[in-house]
């Protein structure tokens, strides 16, 4: 979904669907409760999504 915000800037949202088998190969599995960002932190321009 793409649209312009009230201030005129473009805003976009997208979703990514990944099969669980692909994540399992990366060491991610259902028994993990959550994940955290690895160091170094993403750039500040990522906004709150990168923190």
PDB file of C-alpha atoms in Angstrom:
ATOM      1  CA  UNK A   1       0.000   0.000   0.000  1.00  0.00           C
ATOM      2  CA  UNK A   2       1.461   3.339  -1.008  1.00  0.00           C
ATOM      3  CA  UNK A   3      -0.023   6.740  -0.293  1.00  0.00           C
ATOM      4  CA  UNK A   4       0.888  10.295   0.584  1.00  0.00           C
ATOM      5  CA  UNK A   5       0.830  11.405   4.193  1.00  0.00           C
ATOM      6  CA  UNK A   6      -0.831  14.615   5.294  1.00  0.00           C
ATOM      7  CA  UNK A   7       2.486  16.434   4.896  1.00  0.00           C
ATOM      8  CA  UNK A   8       2.813  15.261   1.270  1.00  0.00           C
ATOM      9  CA  UNK A   9       5.547  12.675   1.832  1.00  0.00           C
ATOM     10  CA  UNK A  10       5.092   9.213   0.375  1.00  0.00           C
ATOM     11  CA  UNK A  11       4.467   6.366   2.777  1.00  0.00           C
ATOM     12  CA  UNK A  12       4.616   2.704   1.870  1.00  0.00           C
ATOM     13  CA  UNK A  13       3.884  -0.541   3.663  1.00  0.00           C
ATOM     14  CA  UNK A  14       4.690  -4.048   2.565  1.00  0.00           C
ATOM     15  CA  UNK A  15       4.539  -7.555   3.976  1.00  0.00           C
ATOM     16  CA  UNK A  16       6.998 -10.377   3.519  1.00  0.00           C
ATOM     17  CA  UNK A  17       5.917 -13.996   3.789  1.00  0.00           C
ATOM     18  CA  UNK A  18       8.610 -16.598   4.378  1.00  0.00           C
ATOM     19  CA  UNK A  19       8.153 -20.336   4.746  1.00  0.00           C
ATOM     20  CA  UNK A  20       9.104 -21.511   8.215  1.00  0.00           C
ATOM     21  CA  UNK A  21      11.604 -24.015   6.786  1.00  0.00           C
ATOM     22  CA  UNK A  22      13.699 -21.161   5.392  1.00  0.00           C
ATOM     23  CA  UNK A  23      13.814 -19.459   8.799  1.00  0.00           C
ATOM     24  CA  UNK A  24      14.649 -22.720  10.560  1.00  0.00           C
ATOM     25  CA  UNK A  25      17.755 -23.093   8.376  1.00  0.00           C
ATOM     26  CA  UNK A  26      18.873 -19.679   9.670  1.00  0.00           C
ATOM     27  CA  UNK A  27      18.559 -20.807  13.284  1.00  0.00           C
ATOM     28  CA  UNK A  28      15.118 -19.280  13.899  1.00  0.00           C
ATOM     29  CA  UNK A  29      12.498 -21.656  15.244  1.00  0.00           C
ATOM     30  CA  UNK A  30       9.026 -21.612  16.861  1.00  0.00           C
ATOM     31  CA  UNK A  31      10.296 -22.118  20.413  1.00  0.00           C
ATOM     32  CA  UNK A  32      12.062 -18.730  20.295  1.00  0.00           C
ATOM     33  CA  UNK A  33       9.915 -16.121  22.011  1.00  0.00           C
ATOM     34  CA  UNK A  34      11.340 -13.088  20.228  1.00  0.00           C
ATOM     35  CA  UNK A  35      14.361 -11.669  18.456  1.00  0.00           C
ATOM     36  CA  UNK A  36      16.459  -8.548  18.962  1.00  0.00           C
ATOM     37  CA  UNK A  37      18.468  -6.376  16.608  1.00  0.00           C
ATOM     38  CA  UNK A  38      22.116  -7.357  16.291  1.00  0.00           C
ATOM     39  CA  UNK A  39      24.962  -4.875  16.743  1.00  0.00           C
ATOM     40  CA  UNK A  40      25.608  -2.466  15.206  1.00  0.00           C
ATOM     41  CA  UNK A  41      22.212  -0.826  15.346  1.00  0.00           C
ATOM     42  CA  UNK A  42      20.561   0.146  12.054  1.00  0.00           C
ATOM     43  CA  UNK A  43      20.891   3.778  10.892  1.00  0.00           C
ATOM     44  CA  UNK A  44      18.678   6.378  12.589  1.00  0.00           C
ATOM     45  CA  UNK A  45      16.807   7.076   9.336  1.00  0.00           C
ATOM     46  CA  UNK A  46      15.171   3.638   9.718  1.00  0.00           C
ATOM     47  CA  UNK A  47      13.122   5.235  12.473  1.00  0.00           C
ATOM     48  CA  UNK A  48      11.502   3.205  15.265  1.00  0.00           C
ATOM     49  CA  UNK A  49      11.373   0.051  13.086  1.00  0.00           C
ATOM     50  CA  UNK A  50      15.121  -0.378  13.300  1.00  0.00           C
ATOM     51  CA  UNK A  51      15.333  -0.203  17.082  1.00  0.00           C
TER      52      UNK A  51
END
